[in-house]
């Protein structure tokens, strides 16, 4: 399998300043992410950052780094800059791994890339996972997605979709979106020049811009449950405990 992984990593973080460099059992978080990326079938792994401290943390291990501007409004803009600066061909498949996903499973990353390899008509791909409790269906922080019979996303929402008119919420019909994306490299430049859609402004979901402009997003159910990302101090402590336990 041939594809490229890009890992955007910013030093600034509202909840956890310097998050990519926080210690995870003897290694900075960004290095843990890179190690997981290196277990994937990708032929290239690039860390994209606007901070020299992050670059200095990974280059001793031979990791490719692309320095990017600091004024990007989204991670997608940063990816597009990397594609341009690194001379990546338009038909190359790019999978975006966030720099705060030290427990990301290689199977999921490869699965996203395979979705695009199997469906040349889709410019973008992502994953969902089953929602196992009604409370999460109602949680606006858990983004729900519905798909058509061909595995293409119909809509993403913070609201419970599909809505149950009968007032019952059978969990087997609900998918929570996993925020990991695959792209055809040329589509990234198209995306950043698309007009912002009213749907994404209402929902605060960037991927709705793609659907609004008539492009498809291929989506499949994740082959395994995703690992915990690090958004808060509590998440950080949980991930440290998981890594520590795996080393015993």
C-alpha positions as MATLAB code, in Angstrom:
seq = 'XXXXXXXXXXXXXXXXXXXXXXXXXXXXXXXXXXXXXXXXXXXXXXXXXXXXXXXXXXXXXXXXXXXXXXXXXXXXXXXXXXXXXXXXXXXXXXXXXXXXXXXXXXXXXXXXXXXXXXXXXXXXXXXXXXXXXXXXXXXXXXXXXXXXXXXXXXXXXXXXXXXXXXXXXXXXXXXXXXXXXXXXXXXXXXXXXXXXXXXXXXXXXXXXXXXXXXXXXXXXXXXXXXXXXXXXXXXXXXXXXXXXXXXX';
ca = [
       0.000    0.000    0.000;
       1.412    3.393   -0.993;
       0.254    6.539    0.752;
       1.553    9.427    2.856;
       0.781   10.262    6.483;
       0.889   13.913    7.544;
       0.831   14.751   11.258;
      -0.070   18.406   11.958;
       1.345   19.492   15.323;
       0.926   22.955   16.838;
       2.621   24.077   20.041;
      -0.263   26.375   20.964;
      -3.211   24.708   22.676;
      -5.924   26.341   24.764;
      -6.341   23.459   27.195;
      -2.831   21.988   27.178;
      -0.134   24.453   26.025;
       2.782   22.699   24.367;
       0.710   19.536   24.045;
       2.841   17.780   21.379;
       5.859   17.959   23.698;
       4.174   16.765   26.886;
       5.878   13.743   28.386;
       4.321   10.326   27.837;
       6.388    7.859   29.854;
       9.766    9.157   28.762;
       8.904   10.372   25.257;
       7.201   13.512   23.973;
       3.664   12.945   22.745;
       4.537   13.766   19.133;
       7.181   11.026   19.104;
       4.612    8.486   20.350;
       2.346    9.526   17.471;
       5.180    9.176   14.950;
       6.006    5.702   16.263;
       2.408    4.602   15.686;
       2.461    6.151   12.212;
       5.619    4.206   11.385;
       3.731    0.969   12.096;
       1.291    1.745    9.259;
       1.734    0.668    5.664;
       2.429    4.247    4.529;
       5.606    4.824    2.564;
       6.103    8.347    3.954;
       5.452   10.068    7.311;
       5.710   13.853    7.629;
       5.306   15.994   10.753;
       3.899   19.417    9.834;
       4.598   22.115   12.402;
       5.134   25.842   12.795;
       7.294   25.446   15.889;
      11.008   24.588   15.838;
      10.773   22.913   19.260;
       8.464   20.264   17.826;
      10.734   19.765   14.825;
      13.727   19.370   17.156;
      11.867   16.696   19.140;
      11.393   14.356   16.162;
      14.262   14.985   13.735;
      16.826   13.088   15.884;
      14.777    9.947   15.124;
      14.966   10.517   11.370;
      11.418   11.838   11.035;
      10.692   14.044    8.025;
       9.509   17.514    9.054;
       7.835   20.232    7.002;
       7.847   23.691    8.582;
       4.594   25.526    7.868;
       3.120   28.979    8.375;
       1.657   29.863   11.761;
      -1.425   31.680   10.477;
      -3.445   28.718    9.196;
      -7.100   28.728   10.238;
      -7.418   24.937   10.111;
      -5.412   21.733    9.998;
      -6.601   21.211    6.423;
      -4.875   24.421    5.336;
      -1.670   23.163    6.935;
      -1.974   19.867    5.056;
      -2.417   21.709    1.761;
       0.755   23.705    2.400;
       2.703   20.499    3.077;
       1.424   18.900   -0.124;
       2.609   21.947   -2.078;
       5.985   22.327   -0.348;
       6.820   18.613   -0.352;
       6.021   18.223   -4.048;
       3.390   15.536   -3.467;
       1.556   14.431   -6.607;
      -2.158   15.231   -6.933;
      -3.148   11.553   -7.029;
      -1.217   10.621   -3.874;
      -3.369    9.521   -0.939;
      -2.867   11.550    2.234;
      -4.021   10.409    5.674;
      -4.112   13.002    8.433;
      -3.192   11.836   11.946;
      -3.569   14.450   14.685;
      -0.523   15.181   16.821;
      -2.495   14.362   19.982;
      -3.333   10.758   19.028;
      -0.518    8.725   20.624;
      -2.696    5.608   20.803;
      -3.872    5.708   17.174;
      -4.165    2.185   15.780;
      -2.294    1.520   12.531;
      -5.195   -0.656   11.324;
      -7.488    2.377   11.252;
      -5.014    4.553    9.378;
      -4.491    1.856    6.764;
      -8.263    1.360    6.549;
      -8.834    5.014    5.636;
      -6.176    4.851    2.920;
      -7.665    1.617    1.559;
     -11.094    3.242    1.258;
      -9.674    5.708   -1.259;
      -7.676    3.055   -3.066;
     -10.857    1.021   -3.492;
     -13.028    3.953   -4.587;
     -11.250    6.203   -7.116;
     -14.364    8.400   -7.426;
     -14.158    9.670   -3.832;
     -11.787   12.541   -3.035;
     -12.021   12.038    0.735;
     -12.596    9.251    3.272;
     -13.155    8.830    6.994;
     -14.447    6.352    9.593;
     -17.286    5.897   12.054;
     -17.768    3.645   15.047;
     -20.882    2.229   16.680;
     -22.505    4.242   19.465;
     -23.315    1.934   22.341;
     -25.421    4.118   24.603;
     -28.332    6.521   24.181;
     -26.611    9.226   26.231;
     -23.856    9.553   23.641;
     -26.454    9.821   20.877;
     -27.729   12.981   22.592;
     -24.235   14.350   23.338;
     -23.385   17.264   20.989;
     -19.675   16.565   21.488;
     -20.156   13.165   19.832;
     -20.556   13.867   16.120;
     -23.024   11.539   14.446;
     -22.980   10.529   10.780;
     -25.450    8.792    8.474;
     -24.387    7.025    5.286;
     -26.055    5.757    2.137;
     -26.095    2.152    0.912;
     -22.828    2.708   -0.967;
     -20.930    3.830    2.128;
     -20.933    7.555    1.378;
     -21.685   10.102    4.056;
     -25.080   11.774    3.773;
     -24.670   14.172    6.694;
     -22.681   14.820    9.868;
     -24.334   16.421   12.886;
     -24.008   17.096   16.580;
     -27.729   16.328   16.814;
     -29.036   12.743   17.108;
     -29.326   11.536   13.508;
     -31.243    9.680   12.282;
     -33.966   11.202   14.464;
     -36.319    8.660   16.044;
     -39.897    9.815   15.600;
     -41.036    7.005   17.925;
     -38.857    8.276   20.742;
     -36.653    5.180   20.877;
     -32.959    5.321   20.179;
     -31.697    1.899   19.043;
     -27.938    2.308   19.300;
     -27.214   -0.137   16.465;
     -28.445    2.450   13.940;
     -26.070    5.197   15.080;
     -22.490    5.921   14.086;
     -20.099    8.292   15.837;
     -17.689    9.982   13.494;
     -13.973    9.384   14.073;
     -12.101   12.557   13.142;
      -9.420   10.997   10.958;
      -9.426   11.819    7.261;
      -7.912   10.577    4.055;
      -7.663   12.812    0.993;
      -6.438   12.732   -2.557;
      -3.641   15.285   -2.397;
      -5.001   17.456   -5.208;
      -8.346   17.764   -3.445;
      -6.738   19.567   -0.491;
      -5.992   22.598   -2.653;
      -9.551   22.513   -3.973;
     -10.930   22.325   -0.456;
      -9.141   25.357    0.953;
     -10.447   27.468   -1.923;
     -14.068   26.387   -1.441;
     -16.497   28.891   -0.006;
     -17.329   28.243    3.651;
     -20.766   26.642    3.830;
     -23.617   27.742    6.132;
     -23.982   24.163    7.373;
     -20.431   24.004    8.710;
     -20.905   27.387   10.359;
     -24.051   26.196   12.129;
     -22.711   22.785   13.193;
     -19.056   23.856   13.552;
     -18.078   20.834   11.456;
     -15.537   21.539    8.743;
     -16.286   18.362    6.748;
     -19.770   19.651    5.878;
     -18.129   22.039    3.408;
     -17.278   19.030    1.239;
     -20.861   17.740    1.142;
     -22.276   21.245    0.627;
     -20.219   21.645   -2.543;
     -21.356   18.300   -3.917;
     -18.320   16.111   -3.265;
     -18.547   12.679   -1.684;
     -16.914   11.394    1.503;
     -16.390    7.647    1.655;
     -17.100    6.227    5.103;
     -16.790    2.784    6.672;
     -17.236    1.383   10.147;
     -13.876    1.188   11.932;
     -12.416   -2.313   12.075;
     -11.491   -1.738   15.737;
     -12.394    0.816   18.383;
     -10.214    3.953   18.207;
      -7.729    4.713   20.964;
      -8.052    7.658   23.324;
      -6.868   11.048   22.105;
      -5.524   13.774   24.402;
      -7.761   16.830   24.746;
      -7.626   17.429   28.494;
      -5.376   16.876   31.492;
      -7.587   13.928   32.467;
      -7.058   12.377   29.016;
      -3.313   12.873   29.411;
      -3.253   10.975   32.696;
      -5.337    8.135   31.228;
      -3.018    7.790   28.211;
       0.047    7.800   30.455;
      -1.468    4.987   32.501;
      -2.293    2.968   29.382;
       1.244    3.319   27.987;
       2.793    2.533   31.355;
       0.680   -0.615   31.659;
       1.702   -1.743   28.155;
       5.381   -1.570   29.126;
       5.075   -3.878   32.122;
];
